[in-house]
């Protein structure tokens, strides 16, 4: 456990503590009075209110739309189920910048709905809420559906035989069993929407800011570190509370029920009602997921002279159309992102694999606390981490501010939680007696891992690598601070293009977003082919 602890202490705790300390210290003394001053400001109270209620609304809307899908995936067996499962998961691994861009193309000024019916939602809350549902639909479907598929349907059938109606049997038998999974899904969706950055930054405009967006604005635009530090502490406290409750719900879900093989609970739909439900879920996937992505592709091909690859060709030159957004051709961002993501994936696999192995072999409150801390990078301000990298990793022996490795390190912080959560359930399923037998036969701990654990968790390692690669590829909050102008990543390049006026810049942003979407989608489809039903929580 020493290596993961040292990694998180050096590249997460130290930068975050340093940036908060710089904001709350004056003349060497802590100024805790600034916390009350900042939190009493009307503009900050508006940000806190919008952050909270949009997260609650996004969570409720996501569960409302996703629970029928969870039931379909849990109980129905139909052609194309695995493909559909992969399709609904694509948005979860897409960069938030791409999600924001897709909904901008669909709902924004000059978007598809604006052109067809004059409907424009780019500066309203509805655009943000729908984008959050799009992004988090798979979280609810996979978390709730994963448990639902392992519940024995005969329990509900027995209640109906004893006279309970269909709804009463569901309410009294199935719903209490699903409650921990629904709570866990709700908490994760709330976490991701409470800390939303890329989606709100692109769709919200100046009128709407979440805590993360406001931290970025106070840090990068206003250089008001005291305000940014206070907001970081507020977000840190909120995220810590959410993760603590989530850990409790996960433990309750793991020990509360006797589960069965999912293959025993799924069957072909029967009756008009079940086929109608399946059709409704397919239609939801089409409208909610495929429509925004399809519009994104369409806008990338719709040039001034008609449909073609003009915007893609413009990515190969610097300053196309008079633009000086980049020092290098925007297309170079593709190669940069792939290289950075591969290195970040390797780092995440090493750190996350060691952490998962340590958590498997040890127990106790301290270990459970470390397990929860590993999830913090998913919720703590990535903007704070990125800016903290710049002000802390600039002196020997860790003078990394001008080094290329800084970007993969920031991306790996986001990838490690996915590696841990993917590998941990599989490692815990390995029979300890196999390791003990290897030790009795003289195998060292390293050889026992290589000969016993690794063959059993190989698929989980590949799935973890796929998730880590996809989320590293799309990391934006920290990378926007530390990516060099001559080595931009894809999300940073998209944000820069969208930040400049002009049809060519907009078209190039759509083209780069489409490329990024395709790379993430291909990665996900590949890992879906190799994953097992026990390959983690995501």
Short mmCIF file of C-alpha atoms in Angstrom, two decimals:
data_model
loop_
_atom_site.label_atom_id
_atom_site.label_comp_id
_atom_site.label_asym_id
_atom_site.label_seq_id
_atom_site.Cartn_x
_atom_site.Cartn_y
_atom_site.Cartn_z
CA UNK A 1 0.00 0.00 0.00
CA UNK A 2 3.00 2.29 0.41
CA UNK A 3 3.34 3.10 -3.31
CA UNK A 4 -0.34 4.13 -3.84
CA UNK A 5 -0.30 6.16 -0.63
CA UNK A 6 2.89 7.96 -1.67
CA UNK A 7 1.50 8.60 -5.17
CA UNK A 8 -1.73 10.15 -3.86
CA UNK A 9 0.09 12.12 -1.17
CA UNK A 10 2.53 13.62 -3.66
CA UNK A 11 0.34 14.20 -6.70
CA UNK A 12 -3.06 14.78 -5.10
CA UNK A 13 -2.98 15.79 -1.44
CA UNK A 14 0.11 18.01 -1.73
CA UNK A 15 -1.07 20.13 -4.72
CA UNK A 16 -4.62 20.51 -3.33
CA UNK A 17 -3.35 21.43 0.16
CA UNK A 18 -0.84 23.88 -1.29
CA UNK A 19 -3.36 25.75 -3.43
CA UNK A 20 -5.87 25.93 -0.56
CA UNK A 21 -3.15 27.06 1.82
CA UNK A 22 -2.01 29.79 -0.56
CA UNK A 23 -5.56 31.09 -0.75
CA UNK A 24 -6.26 31.04 3.00
CA UNK A 25 -2.88 32.28 4.25
CA UNK A 26 -1.79 35.89 4.52
CA UNK A 27 1.57 36.95 5.95
CA UNK A 28 2.19 33.42 7.19
CA UNK A 29 -1.05 33.20 9.19
CA UNK A 30 -4.23 31.29 8.40
CA UNK A 31 -7.18 33.55 7.62
CA UNK A 32 -10.16 31.29 8.39
CA UNK A 33 -12.38 34.35 8.56
CA UNK A 34 -12.27 34.39 4.76
CA UNK A 35 -14.47 31.31 4.71
CA UNK A 36 -17.40 33.16 6.28
CA UNK A 37 -16.77 36.22 4.11
CA UNK A 38 -16.82 34.23 0.88
CA UNK A 39 -19.81 32.08 1.79
CA UNK A 40 -21.88 35.14 2.71
CA UNK A 41 -21.48 36.76 -0.72
CA UNK A 42 -24.72 36.73 -2.76
CA UNK A 43 -22.99 35.64 -5.97
CA UNK A 44 -21.38 32.65 -4.21
CA UNK A 45 -24.67 31.70 -2.55
CA UNK A 46 -26.25 31.68 -6.03
CA UNK A 47 -23.51 29.33 -7.25
CA UNK A 48 -24.00 26.99 -4.27
CA UNK A 49 -27.76 26.97 -4.79
CA UNK A 50 -27.53 26.28 -8.53
CA UNK A 51 -24.89 23.58 -8.02
CA UNK A 52 -27.04 21.75 -5.48
CA UNK A 53 -30.45 21.95 -7.08
CA UNK A 54 -29.29 21.15 -10.62
CA UNK A 55 -27.49 18.08 -9.22
CA UNK A 56 -30.66 16.99 -7.42
CA UNK A 57 -32.77 17.59 -10.52
CA UNK A 58 -30.26 15.79 -12.77
CA UNK A 59 -30.19 12.81 -10.39
CA UNK A 60 -33.97 12.52 -10.19
CA UNK A 61 -34.37 12.84 -13.97
CA UNK A 62 -31.61 10.29 -14.61
CA UNK A 63 -33.19 7.70 -12.30
CA UNK A 64 -36.64 8.30 -13.79
CA UNK A 65 -35.39 7.64 -17.32
CA UNK A 66 -32.81 4.95 -16.52
CA UNK A 67 -34.72 2.57 -14.22
CA UNK A 68 -36.85 1.09 -17.06
CA UNK A 69 -33.60 0.48 -18.94
CA UNK A 70 -32.12 -1.22 -15.88
CA UNK A 71 -35.10 -3.58 -15.78
CA UNK A 72 -34.81 -4.40 -19.49
CA UNK A 73 -31.11 -5.22 -19.23
CA UNK A 74 -31.68 -7.24 -16.04
CA UNK A 75 -34.69 -9.33 -17.05
CA UNK A 76 -34.82 -9.48 -20.87
CA UNK A 77 -32.71 -11.46 -23.28
CA UNK A 78 -32.92 -10.14 -26.85
CA UNK A 79 -30.73 -9.94 -29.98
CA UNK A 80 -28.19 -7.11 -29.84
CA UNK A 81 -28.30 -6.82 -26.05
CA UNK A 82 -24.53 -6.59 -25.67
CA UNK A 83 -24.27 -4.00 -28.45
CA UNK A 84 -27.01 -1.91 -26.85
CA UNK A 85 -25.30 -2.25 -23.47
CA UNK A 86 -22.11 -0.88 -25.01
CA UNK A 87 -23.98 1.93 -26.80
CA UNK A 88 -25.65 3.23 -23.63
CA UNK A 89 -22.28 3.14 -21.84
CA UNK A 90 -20.47 5.21 -24.49
CA UNK A 91 -21.62 8.58 -23.03
CA UNK A 92 -20.16 7.71 -19.60
CA UNK A 93 -16.61 7.49 -20.95
CA UNK A 94 -16.98 10.43 -23.34
CA UNK A 95 -15.18 13.61 -22.31
CA UNK A 96 -17.52 16.19 -20.83
CA UNK A 97 -16.32 18.62 -23.49
CA UNK A 98 -17.65 16.30 -26.21
CA UNK A 99 -20.96 15.90 -24.37
CA UNK A 100 -21.32 19.65 -24.09
CA UNK A 101 -20.40 20.09 -27.75
CA UNK A 102 -22.92 17.43 -28.86
CA UNK A 103 -25.78 19.13 -27.01
CA UNK A 104 -24.63 22.51 -28.25
CA UNK A 105 -24.95 21.16 -31.81
CA UNK A 106 -28.40 19.78 -30.98
CA UNK A 107 -29.92 22.48 -28.79
CA UNK A 108 -27.75 25.57 -29.19
CA UNK A 109 -27.88 28.60 -31.44
CA UNK A 110 -27.92 27.31 -35.01
CA UNK A 111 -28.34 23.74 -33.74
CA UNK A 112 -30.64 21.12 -35.21
CA UNK A 113 -33.71 21.99 -33.13
CA UNK A 114 -33.11 25.71 -33.68
CA UNK A 115 -33.05 25.20 -37.45
CA UNK A 116 -36.07 22.87 -37.59
CA UNK A 117 -38.45 24.32 -35.00
CA UNK A 118 -36.79 27.42 -33.54
CA UNK A 119 -36.15 25.63 -30.22
CA UNK A 120 -32.99 26.90 -28.55
CA UNK A 121 -31.93 25.69 -25.11
CA UNK A 122 -28.24 26.54 -25.03
CA UNK A 123 -28.61 29.09 -22.23
CA UNK A 124 -31.30 27.29 -20.21
CA UNK A 125 -31.11 24.76 -17.45
CA UNK A 126 -32.86 22.11 -19.56
CA UNK A 127 -29.85 21.76 -21.84
CA UNK A 128 -27.61 21.12 -18.82
CA UNK A 129 -30.04 18.65 -17.24
CA UNK A 130 -30.47 16.66 -20.47
CA UNK A 131 -26.71 16.56 -21.01
CA UNK A 132 -26.26 15.24 -17.46
CA UNK A 133 -28.87 12.53 -18.07
CA UNK A 134 -27.07 11.60 -21.28
CA UNK A 135 -23.77 11.38 -19.43
CA UNK A 136 -25.02 9.45 -16.38
CA UNK A 137 -27.68 7.17 -17.90
CA UNK A 138 -25.26 4.22 -17.95
CA UNK A 139 -24.29 4.75 -14.29
CA UNK A 140 -27.87 4.10 -13.16
CA UNK A 141 -28.53 1.34 -15.71
CA UNK A 142 -25.39 -0.62 -14.87
CA UNK A 143 -25.46 -0.12 -11.09
CA UNK A 144 -29.14 -0.93 -10.60
CA UNK A 145 -29.41 -3.41 -13.48
CA UNK A 146 -26.35 -5.31 -12.28
CA UNK A 147 -28.00 -6.10 -8.94
CA UNK A 148 -31.49 -6.54 -10.44
CA UNK A 149 -30.19 -9.25 -12.77
CA UNK A 150 -28.95 -11.22 -9.74
CA UNK A 151 -32.18 -11.06 -7.74
CA UNK A 152 -34.17 -14.28 -7.76
CA UNK A 153 -37.45 -13.51 -9.61
CA UNK A 154 -39.14 -16.41 -7.84
CA UNK A 155 -39.43 -14.31 -4.69
CA UNK A 156 -41.66 -11.79 -6.45
CA UNK A 157 -43.56 -14.60 -8.18
CA UNK A 158 -44.23 -16.19 -4.79
CA UNK A 159 -45.70 -12.92 -3.52
CA UNK A 160 -48.03 -12.79 -6.51
CA UNK A 161 -49.13 -16.40 -5.93
CA UNK A 162 -50.05 -15.39 -2.37
CA UNK A 163 -52.37 -12.70 -3.75
CA UNK A 164 -50.23 -9.59 -4.14
CA UNK A 165 -50.71 -7.54 -7.29
CA UNK A 166 -47.85 -6.84 -9.69
CA UNK A 167 -47.12 -3.40 -8.25
CA UNK A 168 -47.55 -4.51 -4.63
CA UNK A 169 -45.16 -7.44 -5.17
CA UNK A 170 -42.59 -5.11 -6.70
CA UNK A 171 -42.99 -2.53 -3.92
CA UNK A 172 -42.76 -5.02 -1.05
CA UNK A 173 -40.25 -7.55 -2.40
CA UNK A 174 -38.08 -6.21 -5.22
CA UNK A 175 -37.84 -2.52 -4.37
CA UNK A 176 -36.44 -3.02 -0.82
CA UNK A 177 -33.82 -5.39 -2.28
CA UNK A 178 -32.91 -2.84 -4.96
CA UNK A 179 -32.80 0.11 -2.55
CA UNK A 180 -29.03 -0.07 -1.85
CA UNK A 181 -28.23 -0.19 -5.59
CA UNK A 182 -30.63 2.68 -6.34
CA UNK A 183 -29.08 4.70 -3.51
CA UNK A 184 -25.55 3.95 -4.77
CA UNK A 185 -26.50 4.96 -8.32
CA UNK A 186 -28.18 8.15 -7.09
CA UNK A 187 -25.14 9.10 -5.04
CA UNK A 188 -22.74 8.56 -7.95
CA UNK A 189 -24.94 10.54 -10.36
CA UNK A 190 -25.25 13.32 -7.78
CA UNK A 191 -21.46 13.32 -7.33
CA UNK A 192 -20.77 13.61 -11.07
CA UNK A 193 -23.38 16.34 -11.58
CA UNK A 194 -22.49 18.25 -8.40
CA UNK A 195 -18.89 18.55 -9.68
CA UNK A 196 -19.86 19.09 -13.33
CA UNK A 197 -17.42 21.29 -15.25
CA UNK A 198 -17.15 20.74 -19.01
CA UNK A 199 -20.90 20.42 -19.64
CA UNK A 200 -21.79 23.55 -17.66
CA UNK A 201 -18.81 25.50 -19.00
CA UNK A 202 -19.96 24.97 -22.60
CA UNK A 203 -23.76 24.99 -22.23
CA UNK A 204 -24.35 27.21 -19.23
CA UNK A 205 -22.78 30.45 -20.35
CA UNK A 206 -22.06 33.25 -17.86
CA UNK A 207 -25.48 32.95 -16.21
CA UNK A 208 -24.93 29.46 -14.76
CA UNK A 209 -21.96 28.20 -12.77
CA UNK A 210 -21.40 25.12 -10.67
CA UNK A 211 -18.80 25.10 -7.93
CA UNK A 212 -16.23 23.60 -10.33
CA UNK A 213 -16.87 26.23 -13.01
CA UNK A 214 -16.70 29.01 -10.43
CA UNK A 215 -13.41 27.66 -9.05
CA UNK A 216 -12.01 27.76 -12.59
CA UNK A 217 -13.30 31.31 -13.13
CA UNK A 218 -11.93 32.58 -9.81
CA UNK A 219 -8.56 30.88 -10.42
CA UNK A 220 -7.87 31.34 -14.12
CA UNK A 221 -9.76 34.52 -14.96
CA UNK A 222 -9.99 36.59 -11.78
CA UNK A 223 -6.87 35.24 -9.98
CA UNK A 224 -8.88 35.32 -6.73
CA UNK A 225 -7.20 32.43 -4.90
CA UNK A 226 -8.91 33.04 -1.51
CA UNK A 227 -12.37 32.60 -3.04
CA UNK A 228 -11.23 29.60 -5.06
CA UNK A 229 -9.71 28.03 -1.93
CA UNK A 230 -12.93 28.41 0.07
CA UNK A 231 -15.01 26.91 -2.75
CA UNK A 232 -12.54 24.02 -3.01
CA UNK A 233 -12.97 23.29 0.71
CA UNK A 234 -16.76 23.37 0.34
CA UNK A 235 -16.62 20.98 -2.60
CA UNK A 236 -14.15 18.73 -0.78
CA UNK A 237 -16.44 18.49 2.26
CA UNK A 238 -19.48 17.77 0.11
CA UNK A 239 -17.69 15.10 -1.93
CA UNK A 240 -16.28 13.47 1.21
CA UNK A 241 -19.77 13.18 2.66
CA UNK A 242 -21.19 11.74 -0.57
CA UNK A 243 -18.42 9.15 -0.82
CA UNK A 244 -18.83 8.12 2.82
CA UNK A 245 -22.54 7.48 2.31
CA UNK A 246 -21.82 5.71 -0.99
CA UNK A 247 -19.31 3.37 0.68
CA UNK A 248 -21.90 2.46 3.30
CA UNK A 249 -24.54 1.69 0.64
CA UNK A 250 -22.09 -0.47 -1.31
CA UNK A 251 -21.22 -2.52 1.80
CA UNK A 252 -24.92 -2.94 2.54
CA UNK A 253 -25.57 -4.06 -1.04
CA UNK A 254 -22.73 -6.60 -0.88
CA UNK A 255 -23.88 -8.33 2.30
CA UNK A 256 -27.66 -7.91 2.34
CA UNK A 257 -28.75 -10.38 -0.32
CA UNK A 258 -28.27 -13.89 -1.59
CA UNK A 259 -27.73 -13.47 -5.32
CA UNK A 260 -28.11 -15.83 -8.26
CA UNK A 261 -26.46 -16.18 -11.66
CA UNK A 262 -27.75 -13.45 -14.03
CA UNK A 263 -28.07 -16.06 -16.79
CA UNK A 264 -30.90 -17.66 -14.75
CA UNK A 265 -33.01 -14.48 -14.52
CA UNK A 266 -33.13 -13.15 -18.10
CA UNK A 267 -35.56 -14.39 -20.74
CA UNK A 268 -37.18 -13.29 -23.98
CA UNK A 269 -39.89 -10.63 -23.59
CA UNK A 270 -43.39 -12.07 -23.40
CA UNK A 271 -46.62 -10.27 -24.12
CA UNK A 272 -47.37 -6.90 -25.68
CA UNK A 273 -46.50 -5.01 -22.51
CA UNK A 274 -42.97 -6.34 -22.24
CA UNK A 275 -42.29 -5.82 -25.95
CA UNK A 276 -43.61 -2.25 -25.60
CA UNK A 277 -41.26 -1.66 -22.66
CA UNK A 278 -38.31 -2.97 -24.68
CA UNK A 279 -39.32 -0.72 -27.59
CA UNK A 280 -39.56 2.26 -25.25
CA UNK A 281 -36.04 1.66 -23.92
CA UNK A 282 -34.69 1.32 -27.46
CA UNK A 283 -36.42 4.57 -28.44
CA UNK A 284 -34.96 6.30 -25.37
CA UNK A 285 -31.48 5.13 -26.32
CA UNK A 286 -32.04 6.40 -29.86
CA UNK A 287 -33.29 9.85 -28.84
CA UNK A 288 -31.15 10.42 -25.75
CA UNK A 289 -27.84 8.93 -26.88
CA UNK A 290 -27.64 8.39 -30.62
CA UNK A 291 -29.37 11.64 -31.65
CA UNK A 292 -26.87 14.04 -29.96
CA UNK A 293 -23.91 11.98 -31.20
CA UNK A 294 -25.38 11.80 -34.70
CA UNK A 295 -25.90 15.57 -34.79
CA UNK A 296 -22.29 16.01 -33.69
CA UNK A 297 -21.10 13.97 -36.68
CA UNK A 298 -23.49 15.78 -39.01
CA UNK A 299 -22.25 19.22 -37.94
CA UNK A 300 -18.64 18.13 -38.46
CA UNK A 301 -19.45 17.30 -42.08
CA UNK A 302 -21.72 20.29 -42.86
CA UNK A 303 -19.30 22.82 -44.35
CA UNK A 304 -19.97 26.14 -46.11
CA UNK A 305 -19.89 24.43 -49.51
CA UNK A 306 -22.07 21.50 -48.51
CA UNK A 307 -21.35 18.17 -46.87
CA UNK A 308 -17.75 17.00 -47.00
CA UNK A 309 -14.54 16.66 -45.02
CA UNK A 310 -13.51 20.32 -45.24
CA UNK A 311 -13.39 20.82 -41.47
CA UNK A 312 -11.32 17.66 -41.05
CA UNK A 313 -8.87 18.82 -43.74
CA UNK A 314 -8.56 22.20 -42.00
CA UNK A 315 -7.33 20.41 -38.88
CA UNK A 316 -4.09 19.65 -40.68
CA UNK A 317 -2.89 23.25 -40.96
CA UNK A 318 -1.99 26.04 -38.54
CA UNK A 319 -4.14 29.15 -38.66
CA UNK A 320 -6.62 27.84 -41.23
CA UNK A 321 -9.00 30.59 -42.21
CA UNK A 322 -6.99 33.20 -40.31
CA UNK A 323 -7.29 31.43 -36.98
CA UNK A 324 -4.35 31.66 -34.59
CA UNK A 325 -5.83 29.39 -31.95
CA UNK A 326 -2.94 26.88 -32.07
CA UNK A 327 0.81 26.93 -32.47
CA UNK A 328 0.58 23.53 -34.19
CA UNK A 329 -2.01 21.94 -36.50
CA UNK A 330 -5.07 21.00 -34.40
CA UNK A 331 -4.85 17.42 -35.70
CA UNK A 332 -1.65 16.97 -33.67
CA UNK A 333 -3.87 17.00 -30.58
CA UNK A 334 -5.01 13.50 -31.57
CA UNK A 335 -1.49 12.07 -31.35
CA UNK A 336 -0.77 14.04 -28.17
CA UNK A 337 -3.90 12.71 -26.48
CA UNK A 338 -3.22 9.11 -27.45
CA UNK A 339 0.37 9.25 -26.15
CA UNK A 340 -0.63 10.94 -22.91
CA UNK A 341 -3.54 8.52 -22.36
CA UNK A 342 -1.37 5.44 -22.91
CA UNK A 343 1.18 6.61 -20.33
CA UNK A 344 -1.60 7.61 -17.92
CA UNK A 345 -3.21 4.18 -18.34
CA UNK A 346 0.06 2.45 -17.48
CA UNK A 347 0.47 4.60 -14.35
CA UNK A 348 -3.16 4.03 -13.33
CA UNK A 349 -2.84 0.26 -13.76
CA UNK A 350 0.29 0.09 -11.60
CA UNK A 351 -1.04 2.34 -8.81
CA UNK A 352 -4.63 1.07 -8.97
CA UNK A 353 -3.55 -2.57 -9.19
CA UNK A 354 -1.30 -2.26 -6.14
CA UNK A 355 -4.06 -0.46 -4.23
CA UNK A 356 -6.66 -3.10 -5.15
CA UNK A 357 -4.30 -5.92 -4.12
CA UNK A 358 -3.61 -4.23 -0.78
CA UNK A 359 -7.31 -3.68 -0.11
CA UNK A 360 -7.99 -7.34 -0.87
CA UNK A 361 -5.46 -8.63 1.64
CA UNK A 362 -6.23 -6.27 4.49
CA UNK A 363 -9.33 -5.29 6.45
CA UNK A 364 -10.30 -2.77 9.06
CA UNK A 365 -11.58 0.79 9.33
CA UNK A 366 -8.28 2.31 8.14
CA UNK A 367 -8.34 0.23 4.97
CA UNK A 368 -12.00 1.14 4.30
CA UNK A 369 -11.05 4.77 4.74
CA UNK A 370 -8.26 4.45 2.20
CA UNK A 371 -10.70 2.73 -0.16
CA UNK A 372 -12.99 5.77 0.04
CA UNK A 373 -10.09 8.20 -0.36
CA UNK A 374 -9.16 6.56 -3.66
CA UNK A 375 -12.45 7.87 -5.07
CA UNK A 376 -11.77 11.50 -4.13
CA UNK A 377 -10.10 12.46 -7.45
CA UNK A 378 -13.45 11.80 -9.18
CA UNK A 379 -15.09 14.54 -7.14
CA UNK A 380 -12.48 16.99 -5.87
CA UNK A 381 -11.90 19.95 -8.16
CA UNK A 382 -9.68 18.89 -11.06
CA UNK A 383 -9.12 22.59 -11.70
CA UNK A 384 -7.56 22.90 -8.23
CA UNK A 385 -5.39 19.84 -8.87
CA UNK A 386 -4.17 21.23 -12.20
CA UNK A 387 -3.37 24.67 -10.83
CA UNK A 388 -1.80 23.03 -7.77
CA UNK A 389 0.53 21.08 -10.06
CA UNK A 390 1.80 24.37 -11.49
CA UNK A 391 2.61 25.97 -8.15
CA UNK A 392 4.00 22.91 -6.33
CA UNK A 393 5.85 20.79 -8.89
CA UNK A 394 8.19 23.57 -9.98
CA UNK A 395 11.24 23.01 -7.78
CA UNK A 396 13.91 20.27 -7.59
CA UNK A 397 13.74 17.36 -7.07
CA UNK A 398 10.25 17.48 -8.62
CA UNK A 399 10.58 20.28 -11.14
CA UNK A 400 7.98 18.92 -13.58
CA UNK A 401 6.22 22.09 -14.71
CA UNK A 402 7.85 21.99 -18.15
CA UNK A 403 7.85 18.20 -18.42
CA UNK A 404 5.42 16.25 -20.63
CA UNK A 405 4.83 13.73 -17.81
CA UNK A 406 2.74 16.27 -15.88
CA UNK A 407 -0.31 15.69 -18.12
CA UNK A 408 -0.33 11.85 -17.77
CA UNK A 409 0.11 12.18 -14.01
CA UNK A 410 -3.00 14.37 -13.77
CA UNK A 411 -4.93 12.01 -16.04
CA UNK A 412 -3.82 8.95 -14.05
CA UNK A 413 -5.36 10.44 -10.90
CA UNK A 414 -8.76 10.15 -12.56
CA UNK A 415 -8.03 6.69 -13.97
CA UNK A 416 -6.92 5.05 -10.71
CA UNK A 417 -10.42 4.95 -9.12
CA UNK A 418 -11.77 3.12 -12.18
CA UNK A 419 -8.95 0.60 -12.01
CA UNK A 420 -9.54 -0.04 -8.31
CA UNK A 421 -13.32 -0.35 -8.61
CA UNK A 422 -12.98 -2.68 -11.60
CA UNK A 423 -10.35 -5.01 -10.14
CA UNK A 424 -11.35 -5.06 -6.48
CA UNK A 425 -14.51 -7.24 -6.77
CA UNK A 426 -12.64 -9.73 -8.97
CA UNK A 427 -9.65 -9.94 -6.61
CA UNK A 428 -11.95 -10.43 -3.63
CA UNK A 429 -13.57 -13.35 -5.45
CA UNK A 430 -10.24 -15.22 -5.66
CA UNK A 431 -10.15 -18.05 -3.11
CA UNK A 432 -7.51 -17.28 -0.45
CA UNK A 433 -6.74 -20.99 -0.20
CA UNK A 434 -5.16 -20.84 -3.67
CA UNK A 435 -2.68 -18.20 -2.48
CA UNK A 436 -2.03 -20.16 0.72
CA UNK A 437 -1.33 -23.31 -1.28
CA UNK A 438 1.13 -21.42 -3.47
CA UNK A 439 2.89 -20.08 -0.37
CA UNK A 440 3.10 -23.57 1.15
CA UNK A 441 4.72 -24.79 -2.07
CA UNK A 442 7.40 -22.12 -1.68
CA UNK A 443 6.14 -19.38 -3.99
CA UNK A 444 7.08 -15.82 -3.08
CA UNK A 445 4.26 -13.23 -2.82
CA UNK A 446 5.23 -11.87 -6.25
CA UNK A 447 5.21 -15.31 -7.84
CA UNK A 448 1.93 -16.20 -6.13
CA UNK A 449 0.41 -13.04 -7.64
CA UNK A 450 1.79 -13.92 -11.06
CA UNK A 451 0.77 -17.59 -10.97
CA UNK A 452 -2.53 -17.41 -9.06
CA UNK A 453 -4.13 -13.95 -9.18
CA UNK A 454 -3.06 -12.69 -12.58
CA UNK A 455 -4.57 -15.54 -14.68
CA UNK A 456 -7.88 -15.10 -12.83
CA UNK A 457 -8.01 -11.30 -13.14
CA UNK A 458 -6.53 -10.89 -16.62
CA UNK A 459 -9.87 -9.90 -18.13
CA UNK A 460 -10.52 -7.42 -15.34
CA UNK A 461 -7.09 -5.86 -15.94
CA UNK A 462 -7.95 -5.36 -19.61
CA UNK A 463 -11.33 -3.84 -18.72
CA UNK A 464 -9.66 -1.55 -16.17
CA UNK A 465 -7.12 -0.49 -18.78
CA UNK A 466 -9.92 0.32 -21.22
CA UNK A 467 -11.77 2.50 -18.71
CA UNK A 468 -8.56 4.21 -17.57
CA UNK A 469 -7.59 4.92 -21.19
CA UNK A 470 -10.99 6.38 -22.04
CA UNK A 471 -11.26 8.65 -18.99
CA UNK A 472 -7.62 9.74 -19.35
CA UNK A 473 -8.25 10.61 -22.98
CA UNK A 474 -11.09 12.91 -21.99
CA UNK A 475 -9.70 14.54 -18.82
CA UNK A 476 -10.19 18.30 -19.09
CA UNK A 477 -10.35 20.09 -15.73
CA UNK A 478 -6.69 19.68 -14.77
CA UNK A 479 -5.27 19.36 -18.30
CA UNK A 480 -6.61 22.76 -19.34
CA UNK A 481 -4.07 24.29 -16.93
CA UNK A 482 -1.02 22.15 -17.63
CA UNK A 483 -1.21 21.20 -21.32
CA UNK A 484 1.37 23.26 -23.23
CA UNK A 485 0.18 25.42 -26.17
CA UNK A 486 2.37 23.45 -28.57
CA UNK A 487 1.07 20.10 -27.21
CA UNK A 488 -2.69 20.45 -26.68
CA UNK A 489 -4.88 17.47 -25.87
CA UNK A 490 -8.14 16.82 -27.72
CA UNK A 491 -10.49 18.18 -25.00
CA UNK A 492 -8.36 21.30 -24.58
CA UNK A 493 -8.26 21.81 -28.36
CA UNK A 494 -12.05 21.49 -28.59
CA UNK A 495 -12.57 24.01 -25.79
CA UNK A 496 -10.18 26.49 -27.40
CA UNK A 497 -11.93 26.22 -30.76
CA UNK A 498 -15.36 26.69 -29.19
CA UNK A 499 -14.04 29.73 -27.33
CA UNK A 500 -13.35 31.55 -30.61
CA UNK A 501 -15.92 32.96 -32.98
CA UNK A 502 -16.22 31.92 -36.60
CA UNK A 503 -17.81 29.12 -38.56
CA UNK A 504 -14.48 27.42 -39.27
CA UNK A 505 -13.52 27.24 -35.59
CA UNK A 506 -16.94 25.80 -34.74
CA UNK A 507 -16.70 23.21 -37.52
CA UNK A 508 -13.19 22.18 -36.47
CA UNK A 509 -14.42 21.78 -32.86
CA UNK A 510 -17.16 19.48 -34.13
CA UNK A 511 -14.63 17.49 -36.19
CA UNK A 512 -12.22 17.07 -33.27
CA UNK A 513 -15.11 16.13 -30.96
CA UNK A 514 -16.22 13.48 -33.46
CA UNK A 515 -12.71 12.02 -33.59
CA UNK A 516 -12.52 11.94 -29.80
CA UNK A 517 -15.98 10.35 -29.59
CA UNK A 518 -15.02 7.61 -32.07
CA UNK A 519 -11.78 6.78 -30.24
CA UNK A 520 -13.62 6.50 -26.90
CA UNK A 521 -16.46 4.47 -28.44
CA UNK A 522 -14.07 2.00 -30.09
CA UNK A 523 -12.19 1.59 -26.78
CA UNK A 524 -15.45 0.88 -24.95
CA UNK A 525 -16.74 -1.59 -27.55
CA UNK A 526 -13.49 -3.52 -27.33
CA UNK A 527 -13.56 -3.76 -23.55
CA UNK A 528 -17.24 -4.78 -23.62
CA UNK A 529 -16.23 -7.84 -25.63
CA UNK A 530 -13.77 -8.96 -22.98
CA UNK A 531 -15.49 -7.91 -19.76
CA UNK A 532 -17.20 -10.43 -17.50
CA UNK A 533 -20.29 -9.96 -15.36
CA UNK A 534 -17.99 -9.51 -12.36
CA UNK A 535 -15.63 -6.99 -13.92
CA UNK A 536 -16.19 -4.24 -11.41
CA UNK A 537 -18.83 -1.72 -10.47
CA UNK A 538 -18.73 0.53 -13.54
#
